[in-house]
Amino acid sequence: MEHFTKDFKVGKCEGQKVVDGETMPLVLQPPEPNNSNDVESLVLALKKNKDWFEQMLIKNSAVLLRGFNVQNAEEFNDIIETFGWDDIRYVGPAPRTHVHKRVWTANEGPLSEFIYYHHEMVLIKEYPKKLILFCETPPPEGGETPFVPSFRVTERMLKEFPETVEEMDANGLKYTFTALSKNSTGSMRGRGWEDTFGTSDRAEAEKRANALGMDVEWLPDGAIKTILGPRSLTKVFDGRKERRMWFNTVVGMHGKELSSALMADGTEIPANVVNRCEQIIEEESIQFKWEKGDVLFFDNLALLHGRRPSLPPRRVLVATCK
């Protein structure tokens, strides 16, 4: 039987699933009702059980802290800093705003839009191992953060398209993405290149893009087209049962606004493969309703995640860690 520390009680949440013997998400609550349900006690418990907690995160891929009365970005940041994990700057198309120390807003694109499943910063040379979310304001309807065990996608795609998957993995994929000249919250991919690369100097932006593994092309309207590849289709990470993770963003970028996903030689990926992959990912998804004060930890190497459309208001904050 698995050992659980006395500093947490294992709970349940609606939508929770058991995948290959692992509970997703693992829900941890205060050990006693109406007792020790404050952030100071939570931080002490996490410090005391730091190694155990990280083992649970790798084992279950997602851990939800619920019932600890986390109120704001400052308290959320205290929880993040408990672990001593290095911060990693977000690089990507999502419009975001810095809030406090290591805390940023999650994608500020229109709440009416669905944000497709992805591993955070999957195409960048250095991507976060951990993604941590805090629900400051739960939406009145919708707005869930669904997630998907990545290895399950690989397993099912290999069963249905074995030759195509192995070919894509062996030869790699090429992606393009266009970053606008200025930020726009009118799109979930509306982050401008100046904010993306942290500079308004074109030469410096190119230098930083190259350091991240991107080639660039400047467009007449002032936007920048980034080209990435070849990138592998799947990856195997240490400590995760030798599972092949579906570590790509084929569905999210194939034929979308401002982006493309192609075979490494520039030929098209078969549409039926992309469409079926999209269906499989949705079929494997897990989600629960956000509650105020929830803190959700993702193993970014093991899970894809997205965002359901919602009614306002919704405010979820995020931190990314190496």
mmCIF file of C-alpha atoms in Angstrom:
data_model
loop_
_atom_site.group_PDB
_atom_site.id
_atom_site.type_symbol
_atom_site.label_atom_id
_atom_site.label_comp_id
_atom_site.label_asym_id
_atom_site.label_seq_id
_atom_site.Cartn_x
_atom_site.Cartn_y
_atom_site.Cartn_z
ATOM 1 C CA MET A 1 0.000 0.000 0.000
ATOM 2 C CA GLU A 2 1.242 3.462 -0.884
ATOM 3 C CA HIS A 3 2.536 5.631 1.949
ATOM 4 C CA PHE A 4 0.840 8.963 2.531
ATOM 5 C CA THR A 5 2.088 11.529 5.028
ATOM 6 C CA LYS A 6 -0.090 12.491 7.991
ATOM 7 C CA ASP A 7 0.272 16.154 7.001
ATOM 8 C CA PHE A 8 -2.239 15.721 4.183
ATOM 9 C CA LYS A 9 -5.519 13.915 3.708
ATOM 10 C CA VAL A 10 -6.159 12.289 0.348
ATOM 11 C CA GLY A 11 -9.409 13.551 -1.131
ATOM 12 C CA LYS A 12 -11.462 13.239 -4.280
ATOM 13 C CA CYS A 13 -12.780 15.587 -6.941
ATOM 14 C CA GLU A 14 -15.357 15.320 -9.676
ATOM 15 C CA GLY A 15 -13.809 14.151 -12.941
ATOM 16 C CA GLN A 16 -10.894 12.353 -11.307
ATOM 17 C CA LYS A 17 -9.705 9.254 -13.188
ATOM 18 C CA VAL A 18 -7.438 6.290 -12.567
ATOM 19 C CA VAL A 19 -5.056 5.816 -15.503
ATOM 20 C CA ASP A 20 -2.743 2.801 -15.521
ATOM 21 C CA GLY A 21 -3.144 2.556 -11.732
ATOM 22 C CA GLU A 22 -2.438 6.245 -11.095
ATOM 23 C CA THR A 23 -4.988 8.705 -9.715
ATOM 24 C CA MET A 24 -5.234 11.927 -11.750
ATOM 25 C CA PRO A 25 -5.292 14.357 -10.161
ATOM 26 C CA LEU A 26 -4.152 13.237 -6.735
ATOM 27 C CA VAL A 27 -6.142 15.490 -4.381
ATOM 28 C CA LEU A 28 -4.443 16.581 -1.139
ATOM 29 C CA GLN A 29 -6.439 18.373 1.558
ATOM 30 C CA PRO A 30 -5.795 19.573 5.134
ATOM 31 C CA PRO A 31 -5.486 16.623 7.564
ATOM 32 C CA GLU A 32 -8.378 17.856 9.695
ATOM 33 C CA PRO A 33 -11.480 19.854 8.678
ATOM 34 C CA ASN A 34 -11.336 23.505 9.760
ATOM 35 C CA ASN A 35 -7.814 22.913 11.062
ATOM 36 C CA SER A 36 -4.456 23.689 9.497
ATOM 37 C CA ASN A 37 -6.252 25.048 6.463
ATOM 38 C CA ASP A 38 -4.120 28.151 6.119
ATOM 39 C CA VAL A 39 -1.221 28.884 3.810
ATOM 40 C CA GLU A 40 1.375 29.086 6.565
ATOM 41 C CA SER A 41 0.556 25.541 7.708
ATOM 42 C CA LEU A 42 0.523 24.383 4.082
ATOM 43 C CA VAL A 43 3.979 25.828 3.417
ATOM 44 C CA LEU A 44 5.355 24.122 6.522
ATOM 45 C CA ALA A 45 3.816 20.798 5.478
ATOM 46 C CA LEU A 46 5.253 21.111 1.959
ATOM 47 C CA LYS A 47 8.726 21.927 3.288
ATOM 48 C CA LYS A 48 8.579 18.913 5.583
ATOM 49 C CA ASN A 49 7.411 16.590 2.802
ATOM 50 C CA LYS A 50 9.165 18.131 -0.199
ATOM 51 C CA ASP A 51 10.712 14.919 -1.562
ATOM 52 C CA TRP A 52 7.536 12.925 -0.989
ATOM 53 C CA PHE A 53 5.445 15.559 -2.749
ATOM 54 C CA GLU A 54 7.698 15.558 -5.795
ATOM 55 C CA GLN A 55 7.510 11.753 -5.923
ATOM 56 C CA MET A 56 3.712 11.978 -5.871
ATOM 57 C CA LEU A 57 3.771 14.547 -8.664
ATOM 58 C CA ILE A 58 5.905 12.339 -10.898
ATOM 59 C CA LYS A 59 3.858 9.249 -10.039
ATOM 60 C CA ASN A 60 0.405 10.813 -10.544
ATOM 61 C CA SER A 61 1.373 13.557 -13.045
ATOM 62 C CA ALA A 62 -1.118 15.983 -11.458
ATOM 63 C CA VAL A 63 -1.556 16.995 -7.804
ATOM 64 C CA LEU A 64 -4.382 19.268 -6.639
ATOM 65 C CA LEU A 65 -4.086 21.119 -3.326
ATOM 66 C CA ARG A 66 -7.610 21.968 -2.211
ATOM 67 C CA GLY A 67 -9.056 23.501 0.949
ATOM 68 C CA PHE A 68 -6.025 25.499 2.098
ATOM 69 C CA ASN A 69 -7.611 28.941 1.689
ATOM 70 C CA VAL A 70 -4.975 30.324 -0.676
ATOM 71 C CA GLN A 71 -6.075 33.895 -1.359
ATOM 72 C CA ASN A 72 -3.762 35.722 -3.738
ATOM 73 C CA ALA A 73 -0.619 35.834 -5.868
ATOM 74 C CA GLU A 74 1.608 36.554 -2.884
ATOM 75 C CA GLU A 75 0.501 33.398 -1.069
ATOM 76 C CA PHE A 76 0.703 31.393 -4.281
ATOM 77 C CA ASN A 77 4.284 32.590 -4.746
ATOM 78 C CA ASP A 78 5.133 31.469 -1.198
ATOM 79 C CA ILE A 79 3.957 27.973 -2.103
ATOM 80 C CA ILE A 80 6.024 27.911 -5.299
ATOM 81 C CA GLU A 81 9.196 29.056 -3.561
ATOM 82 C CA THR A 82 8.846 26.344 -0.932
ATOM 83 C CA PHE A 83 10.315 23.755 -3.296
ATOM 84 C CA GLY A 84 13.418 25.594 -4.437
ATOM 85 C CA TRP A 85 12.674 24.857 -8.099
ATOM 86 C CA ASP A 86 14.334 27.286 -10.500
ATOM 87 C CA ASP A 87 12.103 29.670 -12.386
ATOM 88 C CA ILE A 88 11.947 29.540 -16.187
ATOM 89 C CA ARG A 89 10.772 32.468 -18.295
ATOM 90 C CA TYR A 90 7.744 31.752 -20.449
ATOM 91 C CA VAL A 91 8.364 31.910 -24.199
ATOM 92 C CA GLY A 92 5.309 31.516 -26.378
ATOM 93 C CA PRO A 93 2.340 33.148 -28.085
ATOM 94 C CA ALA A 94 -0.005 33.519 -25.093
ATOM 95 C CA PRO A 95 -0.657 37.092 -23.909
ATOM 96 C CA ARG A 96 0.290 37.198 -20.216
ATOM 97 C CA THR A 97 0.904 39.813 -17.517
ATOM 98 C CA HIS A 98 3.430 39.675 -14.706
ATOM 99 C CA VAL A 99 1.662 39.762 -11.325
ATOM 100 C CA HIS A 100 4.114 39.111 -8.485
ATOM 101 C CA LYS A 101 7.654 37.708 -8.398
ATOM 102 C CA ARG A 102 7.346 34.300 -10.125
ATOM 103 C CA VAL A 103 3.604 34.601 -10.777
ATOM 104 C CA TRP A 104 1.985 35.515 -14.091
ATOM 105 C CA THR A 105 -1.531 35.483 -15.442
ATOM 106 C CA ALA A 106 -2.444 32.455 -17.520
ATOM 107 C CA ASN A 107 -3.385 33.059 -21.165
ATOM 108 C CA GLU A 108 -5.362 36.318 -21.322
ATOM 109 C CA GLY A 109 -6.927 35.553 -24.685
ATOM 110 C CA PRO A 110 -10.725 35.699 -24.991
ATOM 111 C CA LEU A 111 -12.488 33.416 -22.515
ATOM 112 C CA SER A 112 -14.835 32.374 -25.302
ATOM 113 C CA GLU A 113 -11.981 30.527 -27.042
ATOM 114 C CA PHE A 114 -10.805 26.976 -26.373
ATOM 115 C CA ILE A 115 -7.053 26.762 -25.794
ATOM 116 C CA TYR A 116 -5.890 23.536 -27.372
ATOM 117 C CA TYR A 117 -3.963 20.851 -25.482
ATOM 118 C CA HIS A 118 -0.203 21.308 -25.290
ATOM 119 C CA HIS A 119 2.884 20.653 -23.207
ATOM 120 C CA GLU A 120 4.065 24.064 -21.996
ATOM 121 C CA MET A 121 6.813 25.474 -24.256
ATOM 122 C CA VAL A 122 7.067 22.093 -25.996
ATOM 123 C CA LEU A 123 8.976 23.461 -29.007
ATOM 124 C CA ILE A 124 11.554 25.484 -27.065
ATOM 125 C CA LYS A 125 14.979 23.998 -26.304
ATOM 126 C CA GLU A 126 14.478 24.441 -22.568
ATOM 127 C CA TYR A 127 10.934 23.738 -21.387
ATOM 128 C CA PRO A 128 9.582 23.659 -17.817
ATOM 129 C CA LYS A 129 9.349 20.363 -15.981
ATOM 130 C CA LYS A 130 6.584 21.671 -13.759
ATOM 131 C CA LEU A 131 3.585 23.916 -14.366
ATOM 132 C CA ILE A 132 1.687 25.277 -11.361
ATOM 133 C CA LEU A 133 -1.746 26.932 -11.533
ATOM 134 C CA PHE A 134 -3.701 28.858 -8.906
ATOM 135 C CA CYS A 135 -7.408 29.639 -9.144
ATOM 136 C CA GLU A 136 -7.985 33.106 -7.705
ATOM 137 C CA THR A 137 -11.428 33.569 -9.265
ATOM 138 C CA PRO A 138 -13.323 30.485 -10.467
ATOM 139 C CA PRO A 139 -15.607 31.094 -13.456
ATOM 140 C CA PRO A 140 -19.387 30.795 -13.026
ATOM 141 C CA GLU A 141 -19.524 28.335 -15.930
ATOM 142 C CA GLY A 142 -16.901 26.407 -17.922
ATOM 143 C CA GLY A 143 -13.258 27.441 -17.794
ATOM 144 C CA GLU A 144 -11.896 24.053 -16.743
ATOM 145 C CA THR A 145 -8.229 23.228 -17.363
ATOM 146 C CA PRO A 146 -8.479 19.764 -18.951
ATOM 147 C CA PHE A 147 -5.353 17.640 -19.090
ATOM 148 C CA VAL A 148 -4.317 14.475 -20.890
ATOM 149 C CA PRO A 149 -1.824 11.704 -20.012
ATOM 150 C CA SER A 150 0.536 12.105 -22.935
ATOM 151 C CA PHE A 151 1.646 8.483 -23.122
ATOM 152 C CA ARG A 152 -1.929 7.359 -23.754
ATOM 153 C CA VAL A 153 -2.036 9.427 -26.939
ATOM 154 C CA THR A 154 1.166 7.810 -28.204
ATOM 155 C CA GLU A 155 -0.142 4.324 -27.395
ATOM 156 C CA ARG A 156 -3.377 4.837 -29.261
ATOM 157 C CA MET A 157 -1.820 6.610 -32.244
ATOM 158 C CA LEU A 158 0.702 3.784 -32.621
ATOM 159 C CA LYS A 159 -2.127 1.260 -32.690
ATOM 160 C CA GLU A 160 -4.025 3.127 -35.400
ATOM 161 C CA PHE A 161 -1.196 4.682 -37.459
ATOM 162 C CA PRO A 162 1.968 2.718 -36.646
ATOM 163 C CA GLU A 163 3.897 3.429 -39.848
ATOM 164 C CA THR A 164 2.996 7.127 -40.036
ATOM 165 C CA VAL A 165 3.811 7.748 -36.360
ATOM 166 C CA GLU A 166 7.192 6.027 -36.592
ATOM 167 C CA GLU A 167 8.005 7.918 -39.799
ATOM 168 C CA MET A 168 7.084 11.257 -38.223
ATOM 169 C CA ASP A 169 9.125 10.435 -35.137
ATOM 170 C CA ALA A 170 12.179 9.304 -37.102
ATOM 171 C CA ASN A 171 12.256 12.216 -39.554
ATOM 172 C CA GLY A 172 10.924 14.954 -37.293
ATOM 173 C CA LEU A 173 8.485 17.801 -37.786
ATOM 174 C CA LYS A 174 8.788 21.442 -38.786
ATOM 175 C CA TYR A 175 6.667 24.201 -37.268
ATOM 176 C CA THR A 176 6.136 27.855 -38.088
ATOM 177 C CA PHE A 177 4.544 30.506 -35.930
ATOM 178 C CA THR A 178 4.003 34.213 -36.522
ATOM 179 C CA ALA A 179 4.345 36.591 -33.579
ATOM 180 C CA LEU A 180 2.513 39.886 -34.075
ATOM 181 C CA SER A 181 4.290 43.229 -33.937
ATOM 182 C CA LYS A 182 2.386 44.265 -30.787
ATOM 183 C CA ASN A 183 0.472 42.478 -28.027
ATOM 184 C CA SER A 184 -3.212 41.756 -28.576
ATOM 185 C CA THR A 185 -5.551 40.171 -26.037
ATOM 186 C CA GLY A 186 -8.054 39.729 -28.851
ATOM 187 C CA SER A 187 -6.433 36.383 -29.596
ATOM 188 C CA MET A 188 -5.186 33.528 -27.445
ATOM 189 C CA ARG A 189 -2.034 33.745 -29.584
ATOM 190 C CA GLY A 190 -1.785 37.507 -29.440
ATOM 191 C CA ARG A 191 1.571 38.014 -27.728
ATOM 192 C CA GLY A 192 3.776 40.372 -29.716
ATOM 193 C CA TRP A 193 7.403 39.603 -30.505
ATOM 194 C CA GLU A 194 8.742 42.418 -28.303
ATOM 195 C CA ASP A 195 7.113 40.878 -25.246
ATOM 196 C CA THR A 196 7.958 37.345 -26.369
ATOM 197 C CA PHE A 197 11.683 38.028 -26.679
ATOM 198 C CA GLY A 198 11.910 40.794 -24.066
ATOM 199 C CA THR A 199 13.353 43.425 -26.416
ATOM 200 C CA SER A 200 12.252 46.014 -28.975
ATOM 201 C CA ASP A 201 15.489 45.657 -30.936
ATOM 202 C CA ARG A 202 15.116 43.462 -34.010
ATOM 203 C CA ALA A 203 18.719 42.267 -34.043
ATOM 204 C CA GLU A 204 18.529 41.298 -30.387
ATOM 205 C CA ALA A 205 15.181 39.563 -30.942
ATOM 206 C CA GLU A 206 16.756 37.483 -33.727
ATOM 207 C CA LYS A 207 19.685 36.609 -31.475
ATOM 208 C CA ARG A 208 17.372 35.489 -28.674
ATOM 209 C CA ALA A 209 15.183 33.531 -31.057
ATOM 210 C CA ASN A 210 18.229 31.720 -32.463
ATOM 211 C CA ALA A 211 19.371 30.872 -28.925
ATOM 212 C CA LEU A 212 15.974 29.228 -28.364
ATOM 213 C CA GLY A 213 16.384 27.105 -31.489
ATOM 214 C CA MET A 214 14.358 29.248 -33.894
ATOM 215 C CA ASP A 215 15.074 30.662 -37.330
ATOM 216 C CA VAL A 216 13.217 33.893 -38.116
ATOM 217 C CA GLU A 217 11.790 35.824 -41.028
ATOM 218 C CA TRP A 218 10.561 39.436 -40.745
ATOM 219 C CA LEU A 219 7.232 40.175 -42.405
ATOM 220 C CA PRO A 220 6.174 43.458 -44.083
ATOM 221 C CA ASP A 221 3.651 44.288 -41.343
ATOM 222 C CA GLY A 222 6.332 44.173 -38.631
ATOM 223 C CA ALA A 223 5.473 40.696 -37.400
ATOM 224 C CA ILE A 224 8.084 37.954 -37.131
ATOM 225 C CA LYS A 225 7.717 34.438 -38.494
ATOM 226 C CA THR A 226 9.591 31.825 -36.478
ATOM 227 C CA ILE A 227 10.604 28.467 -37.939
ATOM 228 C CA LEU A 228 11.374 25.533 -35.656
ATOM 229 C CA GLY A 229 12.558 22.069 -36.547
ATOM 230 C CA PRO A 230 13.093 19.355 -37.030
ATOM 231 C CA ARG A 231 11.462 18.387 -33.731
ATOM 232 C CA SER A 232 10.684 14.842 -32.612
ATOM 233 C CA LEU A 233 7.120 13.597 -32.278
ATOM 234 C CA THR A 234 7.586 11.723 -28.990
ATOM 235 C CA LYS A 235 10.008 11.771 -26.075
ATOM 236 C CA VAL A 236 10.931 9.397 -23.249
ATOM 237 C CA PHE A 237 11.871 11.000 -19.923
ATOM 238 C CA ASP A 238 13.711 9.508 -16.957
ATOM 239 C CA GLY A 239 11.626 8.239 -14.053
ATOM 240 C CA ARG A 240 8.395 7.920 -16.015
ATOM 241 C CA LYS A 241 8.213 4.181 -16.735
ATOM 242 C CA GLU A 242 9.882 4.503 -20.164
ATOM 243 C CA ARG A 243 6.638 5.891 -21.533
ATOM 244 C CA ARG A 244 6.695 7.604 -24.919
ATOM 245 C CA MET A 245 5.111 10.986 -24.400
ATOM 246 C CA TRP A 246 3.224 12.674 -27.244
ATOM 247 C CA PHE A 247 5.593 15.621 -26.883
ATOM 248 C CA ASN A 248 4.577 17.786 -29.816
ATOM 249 C CA THR A 249 1.993 20.324 -30.880
ATOM 250 C CA VAL A 250 0.901 18.890 -34.212
ATOM 251 C CA VAL A 251 -2.842 19.280 -33.631
ATOM 252 C CA GLY A 252 -2.504 22.669 -31.959
ATOM 253 C CA MET A 253 -0.542 24.239 -34.825
ATOM 254 C CA HIS A 254 -1.589 22.300 -37.939
ATOM 255 C CA GLY A 255 -3.544 24.585 -40.241
ATOM 256 C CA LYS A 256 -4.246 27.127 -37.496
ATOM 257 C CA GLU A 257 -4.217 30.906 -37.525
ATOM 258 C CA LEU A 258 -0.626 32.180 -37.610
ATOM 259 C CA SER A 259 0.910 28.684 -37.438
ATOM 260 C CA SER A 260 1.658 25.459 -39.281
ATOM 261 C CA ALA A 261 2.905 21.945 -38.573
ATOM 262 C CA LEU A 262 4.529 19.976 -41.398
ATOM 263 C CA MET A 263 6.758 16.991 -42.014
ATOM 264 C CA ALA A 264 10.425 17.956 -41.689
ATOM 265 C CA ASP A 265 10.790 18.019 -45.485
ATOM 266 C CA GLY A 266 7.901 20.485 -45.769
ATOM 267 C CA THR A 267 5.248 18.047 -46.947
ATOM 268 C CA GLU A 268 1.814 17.998 -45.384
ATOM 269 C CA ILE A 269 0.913 15.731 -42.478
ATOM 270 C CA PRO A 270 -2.069 13.578 -43.547
ATOM 271 C CA ALA A 271 -5.257 15.343 -42.438
ATOM 272 C CA ASN A 272 -6.901 12.123 -41.270
ATOM 273 C CA VAL A 273 -3.982 11.506 -38.888
ATOM 274 C CA VAL A 274 -4.255 14.985 -37.392
ATOM 275 C CA ASN A 275 -8.059 14.772 -37.084
ATOM 276 C CA ARG A 276 -7.984 11.360 -35.408
ATOM 277 C CA CYS A 277 -5.255 12.517 -33.032
ATOM 278 C CA GLU A 278 -7.463 15.437 -32.005
ATOM 279 C CA GLN A 279 -10.292 13.014 -31.238
ATOM 280 C CA ILE A 280 -8.038 10.701 -29.210
ATOM 281 C CA ILE A 281 -6.662 13.554 -27.125
ATOM 282 C CA GLU A 282 -10.167 14.730 -26.268
ATOM 283 C CA GLU A 283 -11.279 11.179 -25.422
ATOM 284 C CA GLU A 284 -8.376 10.833 -22.966
ATOM 285 C CA SER A 285 -8.949 14.210 -21.268
ATOM 286 C CA ILE A 286 -9.522 14.690 -17.537
ATOM 287 C CA GLN A 287 -11.054 17.769 -15.948
ATOM 288 C CA PHE A 288 -12.634 19.109 -12.772
ATOM 289 C CA LYS A 289 -14.401 22.315 -11.771
ATOM 290 C CA TRP A 290 -12.098 24.966 -10.369
ATOM 291 C CA GLU A 291 -12.705 26.083 -6.767
ATOM 292 C CA LYS A 292 -11.360 29.301 -5.277
ATOM 293 C CA GLY A 293 -7.930 28.707 -3.739
ATOM 294 C CA ASP A 294 -7.128 25.550 -5.723
ATOM 295 C CA VAL A 295 -3.436 25.048 -6.503
ATOM 296 C CA LEU A 296 -2.769 22.518 -9.268
ATOM 297 C CA PHE A 297 0.654 21.033 -10.040
ATOM 298 C CA PHE A 298 1.311 19.455 -13.454
ATOM 299 C CA ASP A 299 4.241 17.298 -14.508
ATOM 300 C CA ASN A 300 4.755 19.114 -17.796
ATOM 301 C CA LEU A 301 6.775 16.202 -19.177
ATOM 302 C CA ALA A 302 3.802 13.863 -18.767
ATOM 303 C CA LEU A 303 0.665 15.931 -19.401
ATOM 304 C CA LEU A 304 -0.860 18.014 -22.132
ATOM 305 C CA HIS A 305 -3.267 20.692 -20.890
ATOM 306 C CA GLY A 306 -5.723 23.210 -22.311
ATOM 307 C CA ARG A 307 -8.552 25.573 -21.329
ATOM 308 C CA ARG A 308 -12.299 25.235 -21.863
ATOM 309 C CA PRO A 309 -14.300 28.310 -22.886
ATOM 310 C CA SER A 310 -15.949 30.035 -19.927
ATOM 311 C CA LEU A 311 -18.129 32.862 -18.791
ATOM 312 C CA PRO A 312 -16.334 35.717 -17.023
ATOM 313 C CA PRO A 313 -14.912 36.368 -14.579
ATOM 314 C CA ARG A 314 -12.098 33.820 -14.496
ATOM 315 C CA ARG A 315 -8.647 34.464 -13.076
ATOM 316 C CA VAL A 316 -6.068 31.686 -12.976
ATOM 317 C CA LEU A 317 -2.431 32.484 -12.259
ATOM 318 C CA VAL A 318 0.574 30.428 -13.311
ATOM 319 C CA ALA A 319 4.226 29.711 -12.598
ATOM 320 C CA THR A 320 6.665 27.640 -14.656
ATOM 321 C CA CYS A 321 9.633 25.834 -13.082
ATOM 322 C CA LYS A 322 12.679 23.993 -14.357
#
